[in-house]
Structure formats: C-alpha cells, structure tokens
PDB file of C-alpha atoms and ligand atoms in Angstrom:
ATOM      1  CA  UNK A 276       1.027   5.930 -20.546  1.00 64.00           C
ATOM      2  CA  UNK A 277       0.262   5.204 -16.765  1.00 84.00           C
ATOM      3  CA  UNK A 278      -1.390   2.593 -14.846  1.00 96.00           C
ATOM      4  CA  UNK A 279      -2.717   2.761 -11.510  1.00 98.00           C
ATOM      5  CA  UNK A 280      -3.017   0.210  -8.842  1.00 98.00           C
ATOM      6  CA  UNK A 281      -5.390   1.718  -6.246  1.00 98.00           C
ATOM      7  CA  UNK A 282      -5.068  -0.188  -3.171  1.00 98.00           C
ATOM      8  CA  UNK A 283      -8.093   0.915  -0.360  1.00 98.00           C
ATOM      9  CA  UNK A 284      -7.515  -0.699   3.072  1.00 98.00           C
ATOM     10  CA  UNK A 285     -10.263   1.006   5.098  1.00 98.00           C
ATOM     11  CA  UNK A 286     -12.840  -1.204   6.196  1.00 98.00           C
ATOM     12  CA  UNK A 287     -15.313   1.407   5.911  1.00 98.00           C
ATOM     13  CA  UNK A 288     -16.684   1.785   2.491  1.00 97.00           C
ATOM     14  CA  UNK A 289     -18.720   5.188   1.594  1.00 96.00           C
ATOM     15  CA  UNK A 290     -17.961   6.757   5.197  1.00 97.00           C
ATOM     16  CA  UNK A 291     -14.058   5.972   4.603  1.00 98.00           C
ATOM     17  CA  UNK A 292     -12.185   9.678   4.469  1.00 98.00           C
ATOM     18  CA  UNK A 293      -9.042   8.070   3.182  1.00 98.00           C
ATOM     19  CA  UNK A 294     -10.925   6.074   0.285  1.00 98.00           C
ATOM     20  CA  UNK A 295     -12.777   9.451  -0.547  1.00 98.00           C
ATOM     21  CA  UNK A 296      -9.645  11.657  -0.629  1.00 98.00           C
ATOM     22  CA  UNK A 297      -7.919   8.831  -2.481  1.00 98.00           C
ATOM     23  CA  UNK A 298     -10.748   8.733  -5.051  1.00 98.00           C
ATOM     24  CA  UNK A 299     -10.569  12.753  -5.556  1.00 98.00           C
ATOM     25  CA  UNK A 300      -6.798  12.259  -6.504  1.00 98.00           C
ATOM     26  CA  UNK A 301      -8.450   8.917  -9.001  1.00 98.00           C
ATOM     27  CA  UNK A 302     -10.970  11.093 -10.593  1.00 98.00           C
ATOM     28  CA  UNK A 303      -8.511  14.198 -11.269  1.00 98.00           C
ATOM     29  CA  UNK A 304      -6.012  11.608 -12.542  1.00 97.00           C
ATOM     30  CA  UNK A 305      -8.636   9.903 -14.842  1.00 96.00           C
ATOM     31  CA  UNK A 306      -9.329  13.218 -16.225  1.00 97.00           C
ATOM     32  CA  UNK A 307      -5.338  13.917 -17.012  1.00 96.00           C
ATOM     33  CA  UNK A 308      -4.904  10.651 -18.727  1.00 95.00           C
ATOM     34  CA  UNK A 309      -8.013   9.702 -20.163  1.00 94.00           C
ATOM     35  CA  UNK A 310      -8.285   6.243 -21.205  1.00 92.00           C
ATOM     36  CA  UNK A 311      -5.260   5.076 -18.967  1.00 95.00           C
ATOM     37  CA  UNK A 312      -5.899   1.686 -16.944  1.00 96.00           C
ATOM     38  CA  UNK A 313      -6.817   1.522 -13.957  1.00 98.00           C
ATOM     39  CA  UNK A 314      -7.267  -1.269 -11.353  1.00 98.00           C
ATOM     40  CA  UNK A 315      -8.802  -1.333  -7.920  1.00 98.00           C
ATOM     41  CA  UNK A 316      -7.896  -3.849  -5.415  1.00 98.00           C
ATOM     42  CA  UNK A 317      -9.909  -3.974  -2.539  1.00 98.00           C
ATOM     43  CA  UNK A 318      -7.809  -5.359   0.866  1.00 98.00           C
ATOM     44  CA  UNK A 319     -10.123  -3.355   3.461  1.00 98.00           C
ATOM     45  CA  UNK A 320     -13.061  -5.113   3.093  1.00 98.00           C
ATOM     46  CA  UNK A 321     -12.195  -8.325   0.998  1.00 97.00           C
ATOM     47  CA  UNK A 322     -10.402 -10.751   2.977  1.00 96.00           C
ATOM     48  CA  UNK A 323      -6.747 -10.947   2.177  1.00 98.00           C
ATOM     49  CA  UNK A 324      -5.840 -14.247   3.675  1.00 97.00           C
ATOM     50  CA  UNK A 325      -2.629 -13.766   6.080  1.00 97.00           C
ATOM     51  CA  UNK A 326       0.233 -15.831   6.372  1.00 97.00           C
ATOM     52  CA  UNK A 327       0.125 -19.619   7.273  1.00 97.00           C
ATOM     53  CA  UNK A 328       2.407 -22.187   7.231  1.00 98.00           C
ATOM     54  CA  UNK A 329       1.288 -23.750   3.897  1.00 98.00           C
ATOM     55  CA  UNK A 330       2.375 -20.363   2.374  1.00 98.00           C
ATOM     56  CA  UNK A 331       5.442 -20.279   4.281  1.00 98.00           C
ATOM     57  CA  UNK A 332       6.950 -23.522   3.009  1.00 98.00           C
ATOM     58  CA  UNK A 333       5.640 -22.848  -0.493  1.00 98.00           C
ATOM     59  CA  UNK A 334       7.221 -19.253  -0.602  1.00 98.00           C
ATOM     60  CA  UNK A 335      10.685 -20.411   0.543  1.00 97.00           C
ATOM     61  CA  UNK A 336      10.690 -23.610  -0.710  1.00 97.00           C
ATOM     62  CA  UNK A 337      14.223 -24.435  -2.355  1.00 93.00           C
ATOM     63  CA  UNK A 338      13.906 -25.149  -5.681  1.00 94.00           C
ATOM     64  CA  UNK A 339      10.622 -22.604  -6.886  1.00 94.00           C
ATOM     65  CA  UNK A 340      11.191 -23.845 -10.406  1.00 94.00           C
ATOM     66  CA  UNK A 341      10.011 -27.278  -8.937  1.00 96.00           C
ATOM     67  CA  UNK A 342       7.321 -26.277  -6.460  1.00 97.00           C
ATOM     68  CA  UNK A 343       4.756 -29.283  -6.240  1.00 97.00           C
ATOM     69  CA  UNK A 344       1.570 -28.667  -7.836  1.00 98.00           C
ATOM     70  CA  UNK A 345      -0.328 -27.991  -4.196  1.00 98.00           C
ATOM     71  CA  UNK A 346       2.509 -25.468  -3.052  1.00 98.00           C
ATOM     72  CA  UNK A 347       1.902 -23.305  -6.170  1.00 98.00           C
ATOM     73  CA  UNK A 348      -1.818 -23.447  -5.461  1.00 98.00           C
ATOM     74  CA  UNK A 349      -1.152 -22.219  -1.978  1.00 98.00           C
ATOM     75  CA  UNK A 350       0.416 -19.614  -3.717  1.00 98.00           C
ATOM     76  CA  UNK A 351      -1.845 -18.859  -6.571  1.00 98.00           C
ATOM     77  CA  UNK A 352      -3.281 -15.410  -4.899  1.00 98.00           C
ATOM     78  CA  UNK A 353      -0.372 -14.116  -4.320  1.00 98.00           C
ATOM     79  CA  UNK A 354       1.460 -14.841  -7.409  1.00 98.00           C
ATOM     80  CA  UNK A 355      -2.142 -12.972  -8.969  1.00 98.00           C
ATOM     81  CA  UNK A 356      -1.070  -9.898  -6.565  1.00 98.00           C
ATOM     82  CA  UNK A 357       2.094  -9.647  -7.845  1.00 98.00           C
ATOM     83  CA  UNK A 358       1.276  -9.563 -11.586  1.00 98.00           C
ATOM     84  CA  UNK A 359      -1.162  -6.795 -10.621  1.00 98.00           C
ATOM     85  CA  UNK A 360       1.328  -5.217  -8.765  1.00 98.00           C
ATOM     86  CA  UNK A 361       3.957  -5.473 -11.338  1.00 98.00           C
ATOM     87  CA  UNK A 362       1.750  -4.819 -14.282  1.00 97.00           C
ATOM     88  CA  UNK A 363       0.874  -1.178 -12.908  1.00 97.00           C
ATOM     89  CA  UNK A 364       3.684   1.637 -12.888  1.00 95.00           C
ATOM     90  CA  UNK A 365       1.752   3.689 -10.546  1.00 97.00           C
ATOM     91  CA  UNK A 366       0.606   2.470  -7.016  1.00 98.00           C
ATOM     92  CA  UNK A 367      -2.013   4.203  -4.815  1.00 98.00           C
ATOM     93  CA  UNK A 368      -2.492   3.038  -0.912  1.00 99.00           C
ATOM     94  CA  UNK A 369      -5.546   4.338   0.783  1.00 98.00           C
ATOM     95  CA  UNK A 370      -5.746   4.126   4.219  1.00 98.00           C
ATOM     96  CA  UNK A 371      -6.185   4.646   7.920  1.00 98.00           C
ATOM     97  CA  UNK A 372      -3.980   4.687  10.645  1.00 98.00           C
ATOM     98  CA  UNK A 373      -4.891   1.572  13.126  1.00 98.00           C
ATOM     99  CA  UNK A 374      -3.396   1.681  15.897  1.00 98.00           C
ATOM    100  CA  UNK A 375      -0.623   3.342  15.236  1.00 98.00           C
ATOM    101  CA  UNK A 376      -0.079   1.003  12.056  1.00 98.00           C
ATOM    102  CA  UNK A 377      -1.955  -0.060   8.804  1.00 98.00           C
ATOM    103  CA  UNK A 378      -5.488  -1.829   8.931  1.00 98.00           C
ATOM    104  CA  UNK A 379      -4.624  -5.715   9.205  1.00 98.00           C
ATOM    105  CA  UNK A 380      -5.963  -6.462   5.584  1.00 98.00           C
ATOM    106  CA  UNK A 381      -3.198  -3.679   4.267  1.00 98.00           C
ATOM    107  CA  UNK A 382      -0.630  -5.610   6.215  1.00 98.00           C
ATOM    108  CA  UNK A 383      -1.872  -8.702   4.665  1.00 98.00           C
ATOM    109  CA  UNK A 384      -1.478  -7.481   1.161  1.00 98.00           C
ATOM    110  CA  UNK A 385       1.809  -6.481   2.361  1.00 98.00           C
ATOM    111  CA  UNK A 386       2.824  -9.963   3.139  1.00 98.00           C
ATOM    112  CA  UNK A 387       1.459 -10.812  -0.383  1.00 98.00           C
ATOM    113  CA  UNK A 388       3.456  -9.345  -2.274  1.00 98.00           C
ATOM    114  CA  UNK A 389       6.565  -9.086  -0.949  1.00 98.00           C
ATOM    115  CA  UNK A 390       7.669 -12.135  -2.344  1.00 98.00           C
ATOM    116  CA  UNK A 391      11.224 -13.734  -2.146  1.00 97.00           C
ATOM    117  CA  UNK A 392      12.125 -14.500  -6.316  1.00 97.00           C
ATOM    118  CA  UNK A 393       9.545 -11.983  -7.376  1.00 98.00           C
ATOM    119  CA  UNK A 394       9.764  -8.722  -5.996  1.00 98.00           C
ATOM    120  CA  UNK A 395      12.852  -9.049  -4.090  1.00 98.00           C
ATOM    121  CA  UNK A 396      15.866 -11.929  -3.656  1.00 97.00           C
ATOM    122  CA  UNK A 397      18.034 -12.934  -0.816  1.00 94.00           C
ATOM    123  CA  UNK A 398      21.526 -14.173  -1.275  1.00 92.00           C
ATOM    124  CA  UNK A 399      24.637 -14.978   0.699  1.00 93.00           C
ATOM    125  CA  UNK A 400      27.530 -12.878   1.306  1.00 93.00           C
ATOM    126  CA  UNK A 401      30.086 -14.984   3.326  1.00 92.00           C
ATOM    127  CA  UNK A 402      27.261 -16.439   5.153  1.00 94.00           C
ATOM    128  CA  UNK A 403      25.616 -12.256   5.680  1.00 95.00           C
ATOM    129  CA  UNK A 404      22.280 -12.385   4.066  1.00 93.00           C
ATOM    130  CA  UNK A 405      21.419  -9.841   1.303  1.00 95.00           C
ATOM    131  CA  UNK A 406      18.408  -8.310   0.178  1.00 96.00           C
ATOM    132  CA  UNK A 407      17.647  -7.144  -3.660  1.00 97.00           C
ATOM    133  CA  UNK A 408      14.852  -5.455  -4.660  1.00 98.00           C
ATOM    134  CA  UNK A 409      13.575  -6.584  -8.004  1.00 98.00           C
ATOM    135  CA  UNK A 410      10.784  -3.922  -8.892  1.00 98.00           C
ATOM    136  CA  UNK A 411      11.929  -1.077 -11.222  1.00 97.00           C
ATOM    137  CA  UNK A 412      10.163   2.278 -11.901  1.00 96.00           C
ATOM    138  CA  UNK A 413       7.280   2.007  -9.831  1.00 97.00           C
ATOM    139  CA  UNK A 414       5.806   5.428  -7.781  1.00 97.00           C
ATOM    140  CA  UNK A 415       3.564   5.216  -5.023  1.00 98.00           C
ATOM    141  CA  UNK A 416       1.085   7.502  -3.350  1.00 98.00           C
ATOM    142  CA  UNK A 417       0.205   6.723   0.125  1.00 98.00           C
ATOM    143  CA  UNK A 418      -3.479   8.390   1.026  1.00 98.00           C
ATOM    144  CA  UNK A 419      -4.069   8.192   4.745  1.00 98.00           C
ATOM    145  CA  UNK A 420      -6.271   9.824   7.071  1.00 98.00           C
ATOM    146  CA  UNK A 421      -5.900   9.698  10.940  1.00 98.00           C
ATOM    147  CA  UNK A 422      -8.017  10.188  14.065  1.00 97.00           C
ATOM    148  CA  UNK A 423      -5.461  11.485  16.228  1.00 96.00           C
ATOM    149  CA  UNK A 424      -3.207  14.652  15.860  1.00 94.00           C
ATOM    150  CA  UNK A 425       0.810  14.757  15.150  1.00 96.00           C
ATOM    151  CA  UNK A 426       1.552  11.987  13.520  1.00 97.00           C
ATOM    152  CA  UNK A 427       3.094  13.216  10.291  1.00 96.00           C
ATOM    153  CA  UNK A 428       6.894  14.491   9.853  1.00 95.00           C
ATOM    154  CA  UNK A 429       7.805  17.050  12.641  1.00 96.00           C
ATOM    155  CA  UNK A 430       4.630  16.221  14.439  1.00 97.00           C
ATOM    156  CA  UNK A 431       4.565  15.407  18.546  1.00 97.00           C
ATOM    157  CA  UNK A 432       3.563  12.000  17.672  1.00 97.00           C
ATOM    158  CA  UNK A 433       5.765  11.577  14.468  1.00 98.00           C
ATOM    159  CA  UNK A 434       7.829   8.411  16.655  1.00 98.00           C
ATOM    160  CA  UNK A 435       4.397   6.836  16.802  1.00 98.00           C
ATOM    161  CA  UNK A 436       3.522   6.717  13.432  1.00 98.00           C
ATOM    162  CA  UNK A 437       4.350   3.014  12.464  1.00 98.00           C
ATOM    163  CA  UNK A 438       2.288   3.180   9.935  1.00 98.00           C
ATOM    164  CA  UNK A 439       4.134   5.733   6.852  1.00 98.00           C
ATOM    165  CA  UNK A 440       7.144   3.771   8.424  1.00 98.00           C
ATOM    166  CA  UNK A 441       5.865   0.282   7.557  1.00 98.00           C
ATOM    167  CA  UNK A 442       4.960   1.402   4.183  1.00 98.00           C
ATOM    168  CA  UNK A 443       8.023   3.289   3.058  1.00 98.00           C
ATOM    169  CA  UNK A 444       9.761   0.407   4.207  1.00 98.00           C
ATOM    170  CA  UNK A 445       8.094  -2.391   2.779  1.00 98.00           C
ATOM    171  CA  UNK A 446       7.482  -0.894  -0.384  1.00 98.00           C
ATOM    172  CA  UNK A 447      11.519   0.186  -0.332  1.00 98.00           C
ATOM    173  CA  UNK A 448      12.348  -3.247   0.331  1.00 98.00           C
ATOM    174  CA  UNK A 449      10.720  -4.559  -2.756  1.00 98.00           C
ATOM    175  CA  UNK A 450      12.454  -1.464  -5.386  1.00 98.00           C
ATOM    176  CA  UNK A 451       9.114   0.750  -4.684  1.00 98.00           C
ATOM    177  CA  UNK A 452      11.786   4.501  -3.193  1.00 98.00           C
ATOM    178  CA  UNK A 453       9.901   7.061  -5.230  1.00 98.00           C
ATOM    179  CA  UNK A 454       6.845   7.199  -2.668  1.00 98.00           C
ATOM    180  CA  UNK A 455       4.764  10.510  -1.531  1.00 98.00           C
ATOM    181  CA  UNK A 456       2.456  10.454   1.484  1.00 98.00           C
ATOM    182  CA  UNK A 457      -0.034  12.686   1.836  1.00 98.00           C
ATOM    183  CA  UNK A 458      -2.511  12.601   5.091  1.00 98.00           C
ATOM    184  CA  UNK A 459      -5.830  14.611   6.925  1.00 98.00           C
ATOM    185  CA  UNK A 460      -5.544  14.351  10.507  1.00 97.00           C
ATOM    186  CA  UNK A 461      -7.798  15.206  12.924  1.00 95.00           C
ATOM    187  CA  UNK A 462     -10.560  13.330  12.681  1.00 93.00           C
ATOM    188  CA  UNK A 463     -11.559  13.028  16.107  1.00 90.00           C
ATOM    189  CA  UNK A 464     -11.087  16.527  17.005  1.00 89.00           C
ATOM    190  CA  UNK A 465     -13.475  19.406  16.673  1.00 87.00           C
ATOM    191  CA  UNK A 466     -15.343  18.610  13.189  1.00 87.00           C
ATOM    192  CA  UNK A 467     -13.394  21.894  12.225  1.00 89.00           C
ATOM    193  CA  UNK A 468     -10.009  20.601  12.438  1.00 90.00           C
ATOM    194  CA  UNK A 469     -10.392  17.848  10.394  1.00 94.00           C
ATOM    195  CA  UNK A 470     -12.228  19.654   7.568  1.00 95.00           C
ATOM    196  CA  UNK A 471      -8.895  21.879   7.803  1.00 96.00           C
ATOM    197  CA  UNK A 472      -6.989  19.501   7.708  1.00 96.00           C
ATOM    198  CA  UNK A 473      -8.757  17.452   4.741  1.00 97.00           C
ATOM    199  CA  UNK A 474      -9.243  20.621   2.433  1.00 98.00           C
ATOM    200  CA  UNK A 475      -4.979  20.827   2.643  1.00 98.00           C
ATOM    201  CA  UNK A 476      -4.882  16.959   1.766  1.00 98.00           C
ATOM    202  CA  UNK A 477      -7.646  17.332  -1.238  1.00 98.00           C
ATOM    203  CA  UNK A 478      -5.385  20.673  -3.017  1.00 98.00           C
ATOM    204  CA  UNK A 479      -2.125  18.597  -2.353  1.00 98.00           C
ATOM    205  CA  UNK A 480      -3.432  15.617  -3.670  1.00 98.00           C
ATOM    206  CA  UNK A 481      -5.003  17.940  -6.902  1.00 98.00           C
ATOM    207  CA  UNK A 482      -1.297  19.379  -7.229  1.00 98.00           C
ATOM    208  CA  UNK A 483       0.334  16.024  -7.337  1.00 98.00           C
ATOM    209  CA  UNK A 484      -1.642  14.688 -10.341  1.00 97.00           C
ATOM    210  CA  UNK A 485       0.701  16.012 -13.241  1.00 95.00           C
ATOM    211  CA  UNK A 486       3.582  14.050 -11.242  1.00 95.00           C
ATOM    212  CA  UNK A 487       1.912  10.831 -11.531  1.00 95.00           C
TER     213      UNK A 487
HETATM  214  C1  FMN B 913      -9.567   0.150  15.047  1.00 84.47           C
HETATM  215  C2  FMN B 913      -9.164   1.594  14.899  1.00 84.47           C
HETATM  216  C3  FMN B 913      -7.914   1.984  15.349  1.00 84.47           C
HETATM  217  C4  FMN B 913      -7.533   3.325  15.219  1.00 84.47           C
HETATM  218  N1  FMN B 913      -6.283   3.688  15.638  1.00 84.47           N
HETATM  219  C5  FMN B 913      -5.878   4.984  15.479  1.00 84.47           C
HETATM  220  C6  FMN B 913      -4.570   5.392  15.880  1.00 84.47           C
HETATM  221  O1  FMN B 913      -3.745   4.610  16.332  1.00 84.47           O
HETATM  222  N2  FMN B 913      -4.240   6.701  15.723  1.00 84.47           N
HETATM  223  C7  FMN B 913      -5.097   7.610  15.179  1.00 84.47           C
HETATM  224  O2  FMN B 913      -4.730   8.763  15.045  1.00 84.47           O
HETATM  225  N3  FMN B 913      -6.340   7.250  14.789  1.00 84.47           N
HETATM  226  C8  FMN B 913      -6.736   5.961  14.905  1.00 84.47           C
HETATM  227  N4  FMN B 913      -7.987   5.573  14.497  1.00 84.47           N
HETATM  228  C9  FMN B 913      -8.843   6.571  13.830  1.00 84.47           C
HETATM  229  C10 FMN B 913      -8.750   6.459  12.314  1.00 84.47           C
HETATM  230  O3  FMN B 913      -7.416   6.510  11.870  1.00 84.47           O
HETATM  231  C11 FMN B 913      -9.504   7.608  11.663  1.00 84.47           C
HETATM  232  O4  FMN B 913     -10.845   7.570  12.072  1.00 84.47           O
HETATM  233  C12 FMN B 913      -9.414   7.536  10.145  1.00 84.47           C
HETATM  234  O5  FMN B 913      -9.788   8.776   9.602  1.00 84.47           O
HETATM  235  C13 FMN B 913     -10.309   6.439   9.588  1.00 84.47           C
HETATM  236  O6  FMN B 913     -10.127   6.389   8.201  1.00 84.47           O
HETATM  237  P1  FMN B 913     -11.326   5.915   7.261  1.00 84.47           P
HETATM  238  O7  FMN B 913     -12.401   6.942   7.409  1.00 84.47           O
HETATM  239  O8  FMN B 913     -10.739   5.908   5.887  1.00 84.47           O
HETATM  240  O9  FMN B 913     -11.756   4.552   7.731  1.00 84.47           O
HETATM  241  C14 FMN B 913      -8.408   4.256  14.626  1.00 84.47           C
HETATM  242  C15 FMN B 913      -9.663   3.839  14.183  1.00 84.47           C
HETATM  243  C16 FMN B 913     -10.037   2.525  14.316  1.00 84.47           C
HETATM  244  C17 FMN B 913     -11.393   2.090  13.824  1.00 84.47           C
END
C-alpha cells in the first residue's frame, strides 16, 4: 500500500492555490486508498532552519559513525526529515514559483534532506568525485502554481523556470527520477486565465491518482 509525504511550501495557508490543488489530488487519493498513511510536512509556514556552519561540519564530518554527541544534535531535524522522507514511497511538493525558483522554506527542506550517507554518497574516482543516489522506488508529484505566464515545457519563459529545474534535480540527485509536475499559471492575469488554467491542473491532477 502507499504512503504519502505531502510537502506544502506556500506561505499562504487557506488563500494558497498550489496547497488547494495539491489537497484536491490528497482527497481523491485518500478516497482510492482508503486507510493508506499519510503525512503532512509543513516547510511554507514552519520554519525550516537553513544551513549553518554547525550543520556543515556535522554533515561532512569524517567519521559519521563517531559524530560527537552535539554534532548529531545539530543534526537531529534533519536526520527526522529523512526518516519521513524515506519512510513514505510517495512524495507530494506543493508550491509556488518565487522568483523564478522555490519559496526559501522549500529550498530549506531541500538542503535537509539531501544528505551525504543517507540519501546520497560521494566517493573518489582517481581523485573525480562521484555521486550515488541512495533512495529507491520513490515517485514524486510536484503541484505548483505560478503568477506569471510560460513557464512550463515549450513555454516563452520555459529557460526561466528554475524552479521544476531545481526540483527534478535535487530530487534526481538523491534516487527520486520518477517525478510528474503538474502546474496552473496565470494567476496574475485576467481572473479568467487562471481559472482556465487551474480547471486543466485540477482534471490532470484527478487523472493521475490511479498512478500514484
Ligand atoms: C515573493 C513572490 C515571488 C513571486 N515570484 C514569481 C515569479 O518569479 N514568477 C511567477 O510567475 N510568479 C511569481 N509569483 C506569483 C506566485 O507564483 C503566484 O501568485 C502563485 O500562484 C502563488 O501560489 P500560492 O497561492 O500557492 O501561494 C511570486 C509571488 C510572490 C509572493
């Protein structure tokens, strides 16, 4: 059976389009596997702390079998990320483009997780560094909404859209390949537009349960 890991990163909470076309896809999907787990995790508008240089040194540090006691508290959120990460086979991102990227609390879950021993490693090949993901048969569902116009595959402003590209490629990095965006653009157009453009997202998003 499933599990989904529903990751919302807008900081706006019941006027949030991405969160509410993400939850449409969470309700249908509730009703196809009934009784399946399902976790939210918050990173919009809970603080995910970012990257200091505590959690730098206790990340990388040498010998992570031996990591003193106050490096693996510097690293006890993360390490609770992971698990939930890891403990779910199916991964939903809501969220909104920011300037041309992900909300900074999505980024921050980003650095999070993407942890060297956990969900990827690095090794030497004749002093060329290698990366290996670690995280097996995982799919992911990107929900994302958007205020401009063009942004998605084939679009005018597809070379702007750092956002899908940061995702696909972090998650990649980590062993996360099997990953399906759908988006509503629009949103500061005429109303019009973006109800257009919504509507498509919410049947897409309806289609897609059975494949998750
Ligand atoms: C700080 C900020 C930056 C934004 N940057 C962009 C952007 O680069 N491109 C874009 O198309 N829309 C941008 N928008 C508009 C949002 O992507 C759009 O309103 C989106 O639907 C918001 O999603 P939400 O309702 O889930 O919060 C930005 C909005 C905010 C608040």
């Amino acid at each position: 059976m499933s599990e989904i890991l529903v990751v919302h990163a807008s900081p706006r909470g019941e006027r949030s389009h991405s969160r509410r076309l993400a939850e449409v896809f969470v309700t249908a999907w509730q009703a196809a596997n009934p009784g399946a787990r399902l976790t939210r995790r918050e990173v919009g508008r809970a603080l995910i702390p970012p990257v200091n240089e505590a959690f730098v040194a206790a990340a990388f540090y040498p010998e992570p079998d031996a990591r003193p006691l106050p490096m693996q508290a510097d690293l006890a959120f993360s390490d609770e990320l992971v698990r939930e990460l890891l403990s779910h086979d199916v991964l939903l991102i809501s969220t909104p483009m920011h300037n041309f990227s992900v909300p900074s609390g999505l980024k921050a879950w980003i650095d999070q997780i993407v942890r060297l021993g956990l969900t990827f490693n690095h090794t030497l090949d004749n002093g060329v560094a290698q990366y290996e993901p670690l995280v097996r048969g995982k799919k992911a569902l990107i929900v994302t909404t958007r205020g401009g116009f063009g942004f998605g595959p084939g679009g005018e402003l597809e070379a702007l859209n750092h956002a899908d590209t940061l995702l696909r490629t972090a998650l990649g990095f980590i062993g996360i390949t099997d990953v399906t965006v759908v988006d509503a653009e629009g949103e500061e157009s005429a109303e019009r537009t973006f109800q257009i453009s919504a509507a498509e997202a919410e049947q897409r998003l309806l289609a897609l349960v059975r494949e998750f």
